[in-house]
Amino acid sequence: MNKIVVDSSAWIEYFAGREKGKKIRDIITEGTSIFVTGLIVAEVSTKFLKNSMPAEDAISAMKSLATLLPFDFQLGHDAAQIYVHERKTKSKFGLADAHVLAAARIIQAKVITCDSDFRGLKEATIL
């Protein structure tokens, strides 16, 4: 079975029902194991709250569709290493991006994202 970490940008497209979101819906429903991290949940919630929209429905949907990965010492350390490495060539690659990529690498998963900062990373599929 395929494993996928769905990045916050992809979740936002999914909940907005846009064309990219429909592609994500297809991926989610094809028997793939879906994963998120607490940071991804926080980013999605922030987007909803900034737009004066209740985040509870989005959180509830993520709970029912995905498995929450723990944020442990290994993930924190791996994210830091990825961040430092990627920032050498990508000035906009953020610590949150590194966190998502580290989580995917730990569980040997792909990342589904709409974020171009993941361009060139073998684990990433950019929609």
PDB file of C-alpha atoms in Angstrom:
ATOM      1  CA  MET A   1       0.000   0.000   0.000  1.00  0.00           C
ATOM      2  CA  ASN A   2       1.254   3.488  -0.836  1.00  0.00           C
ATOM      3  CA  LYS A   3       1.944   5.964   1.940  1.00  0.00           C
ATOM      4  CA  ILE A   4       1.445   9.688   1.435  1.00  0.00           C
ATOM      5  CA  VAL A   5       1.968  12.706   3.659  1.00  0.00           C
ATOM      6  CA  VAL A   6      -0.536  15.320   2.498  1.00  0.00           C
ATOM      7  CA  ASP A   7       0.989  18.776   2.944  1.00  0.00           C
ATOM      8  CA  SER A   8      -1.079  21.694   4.240  1.00  0.00           C
ATOM      9  CA  SER A   9      -1.176  23.347   0.799  1.00  0.00           C
ATOM     10  CA  ALA A  10      -2.753  20.197  -0.636  1.00  0.00           C
ATOM     11  CA  TRP A  11      -5.314  19.972   2.183  1.00  0.00           C
ATOM     12  CA  ILE A  12      -6.289  23.594   1.579  1.00  0.00           C
ATOM     13  CA  GLU A  13      -6.908  22.838  -2.112  1.00  0.00           C
ATOM     14  CA  TYR A  14      -8.848  19.728  -1.097  1.00  0.00           C
ATOM     15  CA  PHE A  15     -11.149  21.647   1.243  1.00  0.00           C
ATOM     16  CA  ALA A  16     -11.594  24.484  -1.273  1.00  0.00           C
ATOM     17  CA  GLY A  17     -12.831  21.981  -3.859  1.00  0.00           C
ATOM     18  CA  ARG A  18     -10.640  23.418  -6.604  1.00  0.00           C
ATOM     19  CA  GLU A  19      -9.221  21.362  -9.487  1.00  0.00           C
ATOM     20  CA  LYS A  20      -6.063  20.423  -7.571  1.00  0.00           C
ATOM     21  CA  GLY A  21      -8.268  19.456  -4.654  1.00  0.00           C
ATOM     22  CA  LYS A  22     -10.159  17.006  -6.862  1.00  0.00           C
ATOM     23  CA  LYS A  23      -6.861  15.308  -7.748  1.00  0.00           C
ATOM     24  CA  ILE A  24      -6.089  14.998  -4.048  1.00  0.00           C
ATOM     25  CA  ARG A  25      -9.557  13.553  -3.414  1.00  0.00           C
ATOM     26  CA  ASP A  26      -8.830  10.878  -6.048  1.00  0.00           C
ATOM     27  CA  ILE A  27      -5.515  10.039  -4.378  1.00  0.00           C
ATOM     28  CA  ILE A  28      -7.106   9.821  -0.927  1.00  0.00           C
ATOM     29  CA  THR A  29      -9.856   7.500  -2.098  1.00  0.00           C
ATOM     30  CA  GLU A  30      -7.674   5.016  -3.956  1.00  0.00           C
ATOM     31  CA  GLY A  31      -6.695   2.958  -0.923  1.00  0.00           C
ATOM     32  CA  THR A  32      -3.614   4.967  -0.041  1.00  0.00           C
ATOM     33  CA  SER A  33      -2.487   5.370   3.573  1.00  0.00           C
ATOM     34  CA  ILE A  34      -2.667   9.091   4.341  1.00  0.00           C
ATOM     35  CA  PHE A  35      -0.585  10.788   7.033  1.00  0.00           C
ATOM     36  CA  VAL A  36      -0.395  14.262   8.583  1.00  0.00           C
ATOM     37  CA  THR A  37       1.613  15.891  11.327  1.00  0.00           C
ATOM     38  CA  GLY A  38       0.479  18.272  14.032  1.00  0.00           C
ATOM     39  CA  LEU A  39       2.205  21.100  12.194  1.00  0.00           C
ATOM     40  CA  ILE A  40       0.200  20.367   9.040  1.00  0.00           C
ATOM     41  CA  VAL A  41      -3.004  20.463  11.106  1.00  0.00           C
ATOM     42  CA  ALA A  42      -1.884  23.793  12.613  1.00  0.00           C
ATOM     43  CA  GLU A  43      -1.189  25.305   9.188  1.00  0.00           C
ATOM     44  CA  VAL A  44      -4.567  24.222   7.801  1.00  0.00           C
ATOM     45  CA  SER A  45      -6.356  25.477  10.927  1.00  0.00           C
ATOM     46  CA  THR A  46      -4.533  28.802  10.661  1.00  0.00           C
ATOM     47  CA  LYS A  47      -5.684  29.256   7.063  1.00  0.00           C
ATOM     48  CA  PHE A  48      -9.300  28.642   8.082  1.00  0.00           C
ATOM     49  CA  LEU A  49      -9.131  30.928  11.117  1.00  0.00           C
ATOM     50  CA  LYS A  50      -7.465  33.761   9.162  1.00  0.00           C
ATOM     51  CA  ASN A  51     -10.411  33.628   6.778  1.00  0.00           C
ATOM     52  CA  SER A  52     -12.900  33.673   9.678  1.00  0.00           C
ATOM     53  CA  MET A  53     -13.966  30.118   8.908  1.00  0.00           C
ATOM     54  CA  PRO A  54     -14.422  27.379  11.516  1.00  0.00           C
ATOM     55  CA  ALA A  55     -11.520  24.944  11.423  1.00  0.00           C
ATOM     56  CA  GLU A  56     -13.324  22.141  13.249  1.00  0.00           C
ATOM     57  CA  ASP A  57     -14.803  20.550  10.113  1.00  0.00           C
ATOM     58  CA  ALA A  58     -11.400  20.468   8.420  1.00  0.00           C
ATOM     59  CA  ILE A  59      -9.787  18.965  11.513  1.00  0.00           C
ATOM     60  CA  SER A  60     -12.559  16.398  11.765  1.00  0.00           C
ATOM     61  CA  ALA A  61     -12.099  15.431   8.110  1.00  0.00           C
ATOM     62  CA  MET A  62      -8.331  15.097   8.527  1.00  0.00           C
ATOM     63  CA  LYS A  63      -8.896  12.932  11.613  1.00  0.00           C
ATOM     64  CA  SER A  64     -11.134  10.585   9.663  1.00  0.00           C
ATOM     65  CA  LEU A  65      -8.919  10.402   6.566  1.00  0.00           C
ATOM     66  CA  ALA A  66      -5.385  10.473   7.938  1.00  0.00           C
ATOM     67  CA  THR A  67      -3.113   9.092  10.613  1.00  0.00           C
ATOM     68  CA  LEU A  68      -1.355  11.646  12.814  1.00  0.00           C
ATOM     69  CA  LEU A  69       2.410  11.129  12.969  1.00  0.00           C
ATOM     70  CA  PRO A  70       4.142  11.892  16.274  1.00  0.00           C
ATOM     71  CA  PHE A  71       6.528  14.827  16.513  1.00  0.00           C
ATOM     72  CA  ASP A  72       9.451  13.210  18.276  1.00  0.00           C
ATOM     73  CA  PHE A  73      13.161  13.940  18.695  1.00  0.00           C
ATOM     74  CA  GLN A  74      14.089  12.103  15.500  1.00  0.00           C
ATOM     75  CA  LEU A  75      11.608  14.077  13.411  1.00  0.00           C
ATOM     76  CA  GLY A  76      12.806  17.342  14.934  1.00  0.00           C
ATOM     77  CA  HIS A  77      16.455  16.547  14.257  1.00  0.00           C
ATOM     78  CA  ASP A  78      15.819  15.273  10.724  1.00  0.00           C
ATOM     79  CA  ALA A  79      13.757  18.375   9.923  1.00  0.00           C
ATOM     80  CA  ALA A  80      16.593  20.612  11.109  1.00  0.00           C
ATOM     81  CA  GLN A  81      19.121  18.785   8.921  1.00  0.00           C
ATOM     82  CA  ILE A  82      16.859  18.986   5.861  1.00  0.00           C
ATOM     83  CA  TYR A  83      16.157  22.665   6.514  1.00  0.00           C
ATOM     84  CA  VAL A  84      19.838  23.596   6.712  1.00  0.00           C
ATOM     85  CA  HIS A  85      20.646  21.572   3.582  1.00  0.00           C
ATOM     86  CA  GLU A  86      17.757  22.868   1.452  1.00  0.00           C
ATOM     87  CA  ARG A  87      18.231  26.515   2.469  1.00  0.00           C
ATOM     88  CA  LYS A  88      21.625  26.465   0.767  1.00  0.00           C
ATOM     89  CA  THR A  89      19.863  26.443  -2.609  1.00  0.00           C
ATOM     90  CA  LYS A  90      16.243  27.417  -1.851  1.00  0.00           C
ATOM     91  CA  SER A  91      15.861  30.684   0.028  1.00  0.00           C
ATOM     92  CA  LYS A  92      12.126  30.149   0.626  1.00  0.00           C
ATOM     93  CA  PHE A  93      12.322  26.542   1.842  1.00  0.00           C
ATOM     94  CA  GLY A  94      10.842  26.780   5.317  1.00  0.00           C
ATOM     95  CA  LEU A  95      11.239  24.784   8.484  1.00  0.00           C
ATOM     96  CA  ALA A  96       7.629  23.611   8.086  1.00  0.00           C
ATOM     97  CA  ASP A  97       8.528  22.263   4.621  1.00  0.00           C
ATOM     98  CA  ALA A  98      11.513  20.467   6.135  1.00  0.00           C
ATOM     99  CA  HIS A  99       9.262  19.035   8.845  1.00  0.00           C
ATOM    100  CA  VAL A 100       6.859  17.584   6.254  1.00  0.00           C
ATOM    101  CA  LEU A 101       9.706  16.123   4.196  1.00  0.00           C
ATOM    102  CA  ALA A 102      11.375  14.615   7.277  1.00  0.00           C
ATOM    103  CA  ALA A 103       8.105  12.980   8.332  1.00  0.00           C
ATOM    104  CA  ALA A 104       7.700  11.483   4.863  1.00  0.00           C
ATOM    105  CA  ARG A 105      11.250  10.161   4.812  1.00  0.00           C
ATOM    106  CA  ILE A 106      10.917   8.549   8.234  1.00  0.00           C
ATOM    107  CA  ILE A 107       7.892   6.512   7.142  1.00  0.00           C
ATOM    108  CA  GLN A 108       9.141   6.092   3.556  1.00  0.00           C
ATOM    109  CA  ALA A 109       6.227   8.004   2.063  1.00  0.00           C
ATOM    110  CA  LYS A 110       5.643  10.467  -0.747  1.00  0.00           C
ATOM    111  CA  VAL A 111       4.583  14.072  -0.140  1.00  0.00           C
ATOM    112  CA  ILE A 112       1.588  15.465  -2.010  1.00  0.00           C
ATOM    113  CA  THR A 113       1.829  19.251  -2.136  1.00  0.00           C
ATOM    114  CA  CYS A 114       0.949  22.346  -4.112  1.00  0.00           C
ATOM    115  CA  ASP A 115       4.068  24.114  -2.821  1.00  0.00           C
ATOM    116  CA  SER A 116       6.775  24.733  -5.425  1.00  0.00           C
ATOM    117  CA  ASP A 117       9.411  24.836  -2.668  1.00  0.00           C
ATOM    118  CA  PHE A 118       9.373  21.024  -2.895  1.00  0.00           C
ATOM    119  CA  ARG A 119      10.500  21.104  -6.541  1.00  0.00           C
ATOM    120  CA  GLY A 120      13.376  18.741  -7.227  1.00  0.00           C
ATOM    121  CA  LEU A 121      12.793  16.546  -4.181  1.00  0.00           C
ATOM    122  CA  LYS A 122      12.279  12.913  -5.144  1.00  0.00           C
ATOM    123  CA  GLU A 123       9.666  12.318  -2.431  1.00  0.00           C
ATOM    124  CA  ALA A 124       7.455  15.176  -3.601  1.00  0.00           C
ATOM    125  CA  THR A 125       4.610  15.201  -6.079  1.00  0.00           C
ATOM    126  CA  ILE A 126       3.640  18.791  -6.805  1.00  0.00           C
ATOM    127  CA  LEU A 127       0.123  19.331  -8.118  1.00  0.00           C
TER     128      LEU A 127
END
